[in-house]
Short mmCIF file of C-alpha atoms and ligand atoms in Angstrom, two decimals:
data_model
loop_
_atom_site.label_atom_id
_atom_site.label_comp_id
_atom_site.label_asym_id
_atom_site.label_seq_id
_atom_site.Cartn_x
_atom_site.Cartn_y
_atom_site.Cartn_z
CA MET Q 1 0.00 0.00 0.00
CA TYR Q 2 1.30 3.44 -0.89
CA ILE Q 3 1.58 6.32 1.59
CA PRO Q 4 0.13 9.74 0.69
CA LYS Q 5 2.52 12.32 -0.67
CA ILE Q 6 3.69 15.06 1.66
CA ASP Q 7 3.85 18.77 0.81
CA THR Q 8 7.44 19.61 1.71
CA ALA Q 9 7.12 23.32 0.93
CA TYR Q 10 4.13 23.54 3.26
CA MET Q 11 6.08 21.72 5.99
CA ILE Q 12 9.00 24.18 5.82
CA GLU Q 13 6.64 27.16 5.73
CA PHE Q 14 4.65 25.96 8.74
CA LEU Q 15 7.86 25.11 10.61
CA SER Q 16 9.34 28.55 9.88
CA GLY Q 17 6.21 30.26 11.16
CA LEU Q 18 6.20 28.19 14.33
CA LEU Q 19 9.93 28.70 14.94
CA ASN Q 20 9.38 32.45 14.66
CA THR Q 21 6.57 32.30 17.25
CA PRO Q 22 8.12 32.61 20.72
CA SER Q 23 6.84 29.88 23.08
CA PRO Q 24 9.10 29.26 26.08
CA THR Q 25 7.78 26.70 28.58
CA GLY Q 26 5.09 28.32 30.71
CA PHE Q 27 4.43 30.99 28.08
CA SER Q 28 3.74 28.86 25.04
CA GLU Q 29 0.14 29.80 24.21
CA ALA Q 30 1.19 31.58 21.00
CA GLY Q 31 2.74 28.31 19.75
CA ILE Q 32 -0.42 26.37 20.65
CA ASP Q 33 -2.59 28.99 18.89
CA PHE Q 34 -0.38 28.93 15.78
CA THR Q 35 -0.60 25.13 15.55
CA GLU Q 36 -4.36 25.07 16.15
CA LYS Q 37 -4.91 27.69 13.45
CA ALA Q 38 -2.99 25.57 10.91
CA LEU Q 39 -4.85 22.37 11.83
CA LYS Q 40 -8.22 24.14 11.65
CA SER Q 41 -7.90 24.34 7.86
CA PHE Q 42 -8.35 20.54 7.66
CA SER Q 43 -11.65 18.74 8.11
CA GLY Q 44 -12.47 15.78 10.33
CA LEU Q 45 -10.70 17.14 13.40
CA GLU Q 46 -12.20 18.01 16.80
CA PHE Q 47 -10.33 20.49 19.01
CA SER Q 48 -10.07 20.93 22.74
CA ARG Q 49 -7.56 22.19 25.29
CA THR Q 50 -6.49 20.72 28.59
CA HIS Q 51 -6.84 22.91 31.68
CA LYS Q 52 -3.09 23.47 31.64
CA GLY Q 53 -3.23 24.64 28.04
CA ALA Q 54 -2.18 21.76 25.78
CA LEU Q 55 -3.99 21.25 22.48
CA VAL Q 56 -5.86 17.97 22.04
CA VAL Q 57 -7.12 17.06 18.57
CA LYS Q 58 -9.36 14.08 17.90
CA TRP Q 59 -8.82 12.75 14.39
CA GLU Q 60 -11.56 10.36 13.36
CA GLY Q 61 -10.25 7.11 11.85
CA GLN Q 62 -11.75 4.37 9.69
CA LYS Q 63 -11.92 2.27 12.86
CA GLN Q 64 -12.31 3.15 16.52
CA ASP Q 65 -11.43 -0.16 18.18
CA HIS Q 66 -7.74 0.55 18.97
CA PRO Q 67 -7.36 4.33 19.49
CA ARG Q 68 -3.90 5.81 19.28
CA ALA Q 69 -2.15 9.08 20.03
CA LEU Q 70 0.74 11.10 18.68
CA THR Q 71 2.41 13.82 20.72
CA ALA Q 72 4.93 16.60 20.10
CA HIS Q 73 5.62 19.74 22.12
CA VAL Q 74 5.55 23.45 21.21
CA ASP Q 75 7.20 24.67 24.40
CA THR Q 76 10.90 25.47 24.15
CA LEU Q 77 13.84 26.35 26.34
CA GLY Q 78 13.75 29.91 27.60
CA ALA Q 79 14.17 31.99 30.73
CA MET Q 80 12.42 34.16 33.28
CA VAL Q 81 13.50 37.41 34.93
CA LYS Q 82 14.93 36.48 38.35
CA GLU Q 83 16.12 39.89 39.44
CA ILE Q 84 16.46 43.45 38.17
CA LYS Q 85 20.09 44.31 38.88
CA SER Q 86 21.28 47.65 40.27
CA ASN Q 87 22.87 48.41 36.85
CA GLY Q 88 19.43 48.10 35.20
CA ARG Q 89 20.23 44.77 33.54
CA LEU Q 90 18.33 41.55 34.17
CA GLN Q 91 19.46 38.39 35.87
CA LEU Q 92 17.61 35.34 34.57
CA THR Q 93 16.62 31.89 35.73
CA LYS Q 94 16.52 29.09 33.14
CA LEU Q 95 13.38 27.37 31.88
CA GLY Q 96 14.44 23.87 30.86
CA GLY Q 97 17.89 22.27 30.80
CA TYR Q 98 20.72 23.97 28.88
CA ALA Q 99 24.10 25.61 29.38
CA TRP Q 100 24.40 29.41 29.45
CA ASN Q 101 27.19 29.44 26.87
CA THR Q 102 24.72 28.06 24.27
CA VAL Q 103 22.70 31.30 24.37
CA GLU Q 104 25.45 33.78 25.13
CA GLY Q 105 25.28 36.71 22.71
CA GLU Q 106 21.78 35.80 21.52
CA GLY Q 107 19.05 38.37 20.95
CA CYS Q 108 16.04 38.00 23.21
CA THR Q 109 12.59 39.35 23.96
CA VAL Q 110 11.25 40.08 27.45
CA PHE Q 111 7.46 39.84 27.71
CA THR Q 112 6.04 42.15 30.37
CA LEU Q 113 2.86 41.56 32.35
CA GLU Q 114 1.17 44.42 30.50
CA GLY Q 115 1.88 42.80 27.14
CA LYS Q 116 4.93 44.75 25.98
CA ALA Q 117 7.74 42.92 24.16
CA MET Q 118 11.11 44.49 25.02
CA ARG Q 119 14.20 43.61 22.99
CA GLY Q 120 17.69 42.96 24.28
CA SER Q 121 20.50 40.43 24.28
CA LEU Q 122 22.01 37.97 26.71
CA LEU Q 123 25.63 38.67 27.63
CA PHE Q 124 28.26 37.62 30.12
CA HIS Q 125 28.66 40.47 32.63
CA LYS Q 126 32.36 40.83 31.77
CA ALA Q 127 31.56 40.99 28.06
CA SER Q 128 34.18 43.33 26.65
CA SER Q 129 37.64 41.87 26.33
CA HIS Q 130 39.01 45.44 25.96
CA VAL Q 131 37.91 45.99 29.54
CA PHE Q 132 38.21 42.60 31.21
CA GLY Q 133 40.96 40.92 29.19
CA ALA Q 134 41.23 37.15 29.66
CA ALA Q 135 38.29 37.10 32.14
CA THR Q 136 35.84 37.46 29.21
CA GLY Q 137 36.80 33.98 28.05
CA ASP Q 138 38.06 32.24 31.16
CA ILE Q 139 35.25 32.52 33.69
CA LYS Q 140 32.60 29.78 33.92
CA ARG Q 141 29.12 30.95 32.93
CA ASP Q 142 26.53 30.72 35.70
CA ASP Q 143 23.22 32.42 36.61
CA ALA Q 144 24.92 35.30 38.43
CA GLY Q 145 27.33 36.01 35.58
CA MET Q 146 24.77 36.32 32.77
CA GLU Q 147 22.61 39.39 32.18
CA VAL Q 148 20.13 40.79 29.68
CA ARG Q 149 21.23 44.12 28.21
CA LEU Q 150 17.97 45.81 27.23
CA ASP Q 151 17.83 48.01 24.14
CA GLU Q 152 16.48 50.80 26.34
CA LYS Q 153 18.06 53.80 28.07
CA THR Q 154 18.42 52.37 31.55
CA SER Q 155 21.28 52.11 34.01
CA SER Q 156 19.43 51.53 37.27
CA ALA Q 157 16.90 49.09 38.72
CA GLU Q 158 14.38 51.95 39.05
CA GLN Q 159 14.63 52.90 35.37
CA THR Q 160 14.19 49.27 34.29
CA ALA Q 161 11.21 48.81 36.62
CA ALA Q 162 9.71 51.98 35.09
CA LEU Q 163 9.76 50.23 31.70
CA GLY Q 164 7.25 47.76 33.14
CA ILE Q 165 9.65 44.88 33.64
CA GLN Q 166 9.13 42.71 36.70
CA VAL Q 167 10.50 39.57 38.30
CA GLY Q 168 8.70 36.63 36.67
CA ASP Q 169 8.53 38.09 33.15
CA PHE Q 170 9.19 35.45 30.48
CA VAL Q 171 12.20 35.70 28.17
CA ALA Q 172 12.45 34.06 24.73
CA PHE Q 173 15.75 33.65 22.87
CA ASP Q 174 15.74 34.41 19.14
CA PRO Q 175 15.46 31.28 16.97
CA ARG Q 176 17.84 32.77 14.36
CA LEU Q 177 16.25 30.68 11.62
CA GLU Q 178 17.95 30.11 8.30
CA VAL Q 179 16.93 27.62 5.61
CA THR Q 180 19.81 26.86 3.29
CA HIS Q 181 20.70 23.93 0.96
CA GLY Q 182 17.95 21.84 2.55
CA PHE Q 183 19.28 22.48 6.05
CA ILE Q 184 17.10 24.14 8.66
CA ARG Q 185 19.25 25.92 11.21
CA SER Q 186 17.42 27.38 14.18
CA ARG Q 187 16.98 27.20 17.90
CA HIS Q 188 13.98 25.22 19.11
CA LEU Q 189 13.83 22.62 16.32
CA ASP Q 190 13.26 20.61 19.51
CA ASP Q 191 10.39 20.07 19.19
CA LYS Q 192 8.83 22.40 16.63
CA ALA Q 193 10.25 20.25 13.82
CA CYS Q 194 8.10 17.37 15.05
CA VAL Q 195 4.98 19.52 15.44
CA ALA Q 196 5.56 20.34 11.75
CA ASN Q 197 5.87 16.60 10.97
CA ILE Q 198 2.50 15.90 12.59
CA VAL Q 199 0.71 18.85 10.96
CA THR Q 200 2.18 17.88 7.57
CA ALA Q 201 1.01 14.29 8.05
CA VAL Q 202 -2.53 15.56 8.69
CA LYS Q 203 -2.31 17.67 5.51
CA ALA Q 204 -1.11 14.67 3.47
CA PHE Q 205 -4.15 12.64 4.58
CA SER Q 206 -6.42 15.59 3.93
CA ASP Q 207 -4.97 16.19 0.43
CA ALA Q 208 -5.38 12.48 -0.40
CA LYS Q 209 -8.92 12.46 1.08
CA LEU Q 210 -7.95 9.63 3.43
CA LYS Q 211 -8.61 8.87 7.07
CA PRO Q 212 -6.12 7.22 9.41
CA LEU Q 213 -6.81 3.53 10.05
CA GLN Q 214 -7.59 4.14 13.72
CA THR Q 215 -9.00 7.17 15.50
CA THR Q 216 -5.89 9.08 16.55
CA TYR Q 217 -5.51 11.82 19.16
CA LEU Q 218 -2.88 14.51 18.64
CA LEU Q 219 -1.54 16.03 21.83
CA ILE Q 220 0.42 19.23 21.24
CA SER Q 221 1.94 19.57 24.65
CA ASN Q 222 3.19 22.68 26.42
CA TYR Q 223 5.36 21.64 29.41
CA GLU Q 224 7.67 18.98 27.95
CA GLU Q 225 10.92 20.82 28.64
CA VAL Q 226 10.20 20.71 32.37
CA GLY Q 227 9.14 17.06 32.34
CA HIS Q 228 5.36 16.91 32.66
CA GLY Q 229 4.04 17.88 29.22
CA ALA Q 230 2.05 14.80 28.23
CA SER Q 231 1.37 13.66 31.80
CA ALA Q 232 -2.23 14.80 31.19
CA GLY Q 233 -4.36 15.13 28.07
CA ILE Q 234 -4.26 11.67 26.49
CA PRO Q 235 -7.70 10.05 26.68
CA ARG Q 236 -8.08 6.88 28.74
CA GLU Q 237 -9.13 4.69 25.79
CA VAL Q 238 -5.84 5.26 23.94
CA GLU Q 239 -3.76 2.07 23.64
CA GLU Q 240 -0.65 3.32 21.86
CA LEU Q 241 1.35 6.56 22.02
CA VAL Q 242 4.02 7.60 19.54
CA ALA Q 243 6.03 10.49 20.96
CA VAL Q 244 7.55 12.52 18.14
CA ASP Q 245 10.66 14.32 19.30
CA MET Q 246 14.15 15.10 18.03
CA ALA Q 247 16.89 12.50 17.80
CA ALA Q 248 20.18 13.22 19.56
CA VAL Q 249 23.07 13.55 17.10
CA GLY Q 250 26.74 13.49 18.12
CA GLU Q 251 29.77 11.35 18.83
CA GLY Q 252 28.76 7.77 19.62
CA GLN Q 253 25.22 8.21 18.28
CA THR Q 254 23.82 6.42 15.22
CA SER Q 255 21.42 9.33 14.50
CA ASP Q 256 22.21 12.01 11.94
CA GLU Q 257 20.53 15.01 10.32
CA PHE Q 258 19.42 13.07 7.24
CA HIS Q 259 17.47 10.23 8.87
CA ALA Q 260 14.59 9.72 11.23
CA SER Q 261 15.52 7.81 14.37
CA ILE Q 262 13.70 5.50 16.69
CA CYS Q 263 14.90 5.75 20.27
CA VAL Q 264 14.75 2.33 21.94
CA LYS Q 265 16.14 3.56 25.28
CA ASP Q 266 16.91 6.87 26.95
CA SER Q 267 17.48 8.10 30.53
CA GLY Q 268 14.01 6.83 31.44
CA GLY Q 269 14.69 3.26 30.30
CA PRO Q 270 13.52 1.20 27.34
CA TYR Q 271 10.54 2.10 25.17
CA HIS Q 272 7.88 -0.51 24.32
CA HIS Q 273 9.59 -3.25 22.36
CA GLY Q 274 6.44 -4.39 20.53
CA LEU Q 275 5.49 -0.92 19.28
CA SER Q 276 9.11 -0.04 18.44
CA THR Q 277 9.45 -3.27 16.45
CA HIS Q 278 6.20 -2.54 14.61
CA LEU Q 279 7.50 0.91 13.64
CA ARG Q 280 10.85 -0.52 12.48
CA ARG Q 281 9.09 -3.11 10.30
CA LEU Q 282 6.92 -0.36 8.78
CA ALA Q 283 9.98 1.77 8.01
CA ASP Q 284 11.62 -1.25 6.35
CA ARG Q 285 8.51 -1.99 4.30
CA TYR Q 286 8.09 1.60 3.08
CA GLU Q 287 11.85 2.12 2.59
CA ILE Q 288 11.99 5.03 5.01
CA PRO Q 289 15.59 5.92 5.93
CA TYR Q 290 15.94 5.46 9.72
CA LYS Q 291 18.38 4.74 12.50
CA VAL Q 292 17.96 2.92 15.79
CA ASP Q 293 19.51 4.81 18.66
CA ILE Q 294 19.88 5.26 22.42
CA TYR Q 295 19.93 8.77 23.90
CA PRO Q 296 22.11 9.05 27.01
CA TYR Q 297 20.75 12.28 28.58
CA TYR Q 298 17.17 12.50 27.42
CA GLY Q 299 13.57 12.13 28.56
CA SER Q 300 10.37 12.37 26.55
CA ASP Q 301 6.69 13.14 26.88
CA GLY Q 302 6.04 9.41 26.31
CA GLU Q 303 7.75 8.70 29.62
CA ALA Q 304 5.98 11.65 31.25
CA PHE Q 305 2.69 9.91 30.41
CA TRP Q 306 4.00 6.54 31.65
CA ARG Q 307 5.09 8.09 34.95
CA ALA Q 308 1.70 9.76 35.32
CA GLY Q 309 0.07 6.32 35.08
CA GLY Q 310 -0.55 6.10 31.34
CA ASN Q 311 -1.38 2.49 30.44
CA VAL Q 312 -0.23 2.50 26.82
CA ARG Q 313 2.51 1.18 24.59
CA VAL Q 314 5.00 4.02 23.97
CA ALA Q 315 7.57 4.52 21.21
CA LEU Q 316 9.67 7.54 20.26
CA ILE Q 317 10.65 8.63 16.75
CA GLY Q 318 11.95 11.90 15.32
CA PRO Q 319 14.38 13.67 13.00
CA GLY Q 320 18.08 13.91 13.83
CA VAL Q 321 18.94 17.33 15.29
CA ASP Q 322 22.57 18.38 15.56
CA ALA Q 323 23.70 20.45 18.58
CA SER Q 324 20.41 19.95 20.43
CA HIS Q 325 19.54 22.46 23.18
CA ASN Q 326 22.08 24.69 21.49
CA TYR Q 327 22.05 26.34 18.04
CA GLU Q 328 20.30 23.39 16.41
CA ARG Q 329 20.24 22.14 12.84
CA THR Q 330 18.48 19.43 10.88
CA HIS Q 331 17.95 18.63 7.21
CA THR Q 332 14.76 18.39 5.17
CA ASP Q 333 15.61 14.71 4.48
CA ALA Q 334 15.13 13.89 8.16
CA LEU Q 335 11.85 15.82 8.30
CA ILE Q 336 10.51 14.00 5.25
CA ALA Q 337 11.58 10.61 6.67
CA THR Q 338 9.87 11.32 10.00
CA THR Q 339 6.66 12.49 8.33
CA ASP Q 340 6.62 9.47 5.99
CA TRP Q 341 7.08 7.23 9.01
CA LEU Q 342 4.07 8.83 10.71
CA LEU Q 343 2.04 8.32 7.54
CA ALA Q 344 3.01 4.64 7.36
CA TYR Q 345 2.02 4.23 11.00
CA LEU Q 346 -1.29 6.03 10.57
CA MET Q 347 -2.20 3.95 7.48
CA ASN Q 348 -1.52 0.57 9.12
ZN1 ZN W 401 11.89 17.84 22.85
#
């Protein structure tokens, strides 16, 4: 049986729009809205939101006897204002797990309670090597050493407070997206790339006027980066959950930027062998380029649901992403492979 054809241009366009929509964990409603708006142009879908703000989509299948779910997350790494410093700059606290050096020098936006978006950049406090010499490079980056330099005339805590900035304001780092030679280079491909895979799979079915074999729920989750994204929102009758999230690329890994990967084990232990095997056989049958891998420092929303008591088979697939939780990059080949894999799964 053939799988429907995917619209690659649409996938890249949707992904670009989502990447350019700031959605740090805890402040990701814009990403949820953007995804819902795209999905609303397809028929046969029913929409709801969980109380904590995740998007749940019911996609009617040809059969209803073994309901399934797919999940991907729109929330990303980010930060929150911890303190307004006496020099008017902002000390941050991290949202999600990453190293400060991966965002040093990046542009950022501070979202105030009154709805203003203030621009700035994240710098080490001894930023100028003309002033601090070797210290600019030698000192370890920690919370106290990093600060947001606002693009505003302020040099005191009072002046910054007068701009409307408060402790607890969310901060989003610029994605710095560039699409070149088939590569997509951007922050937050984790996990917006996989949201794009799911939305593109829905479009492929819609374009081909097909329904998935089984009724399938899509959970677009909003707290994955802090560990409890998919812990709620997957209906009780669901028997199988495929978490769609990036594959970890680097030394010692089988994953790369040109393949989809199936993760058979990560920090949370093994995934469901039966469902993983089923997905591998499907990939073989449809000649989808994939790798089998183990991610050493990694957890997923599939495990979040397991830990919350979810009684389902769970597997994890996704495109290879280089330099994850850093300035990330993947290739269109990996996005196509992941979407094709979802289509094969949904058809069978
Ligand atoms: Zn992720």
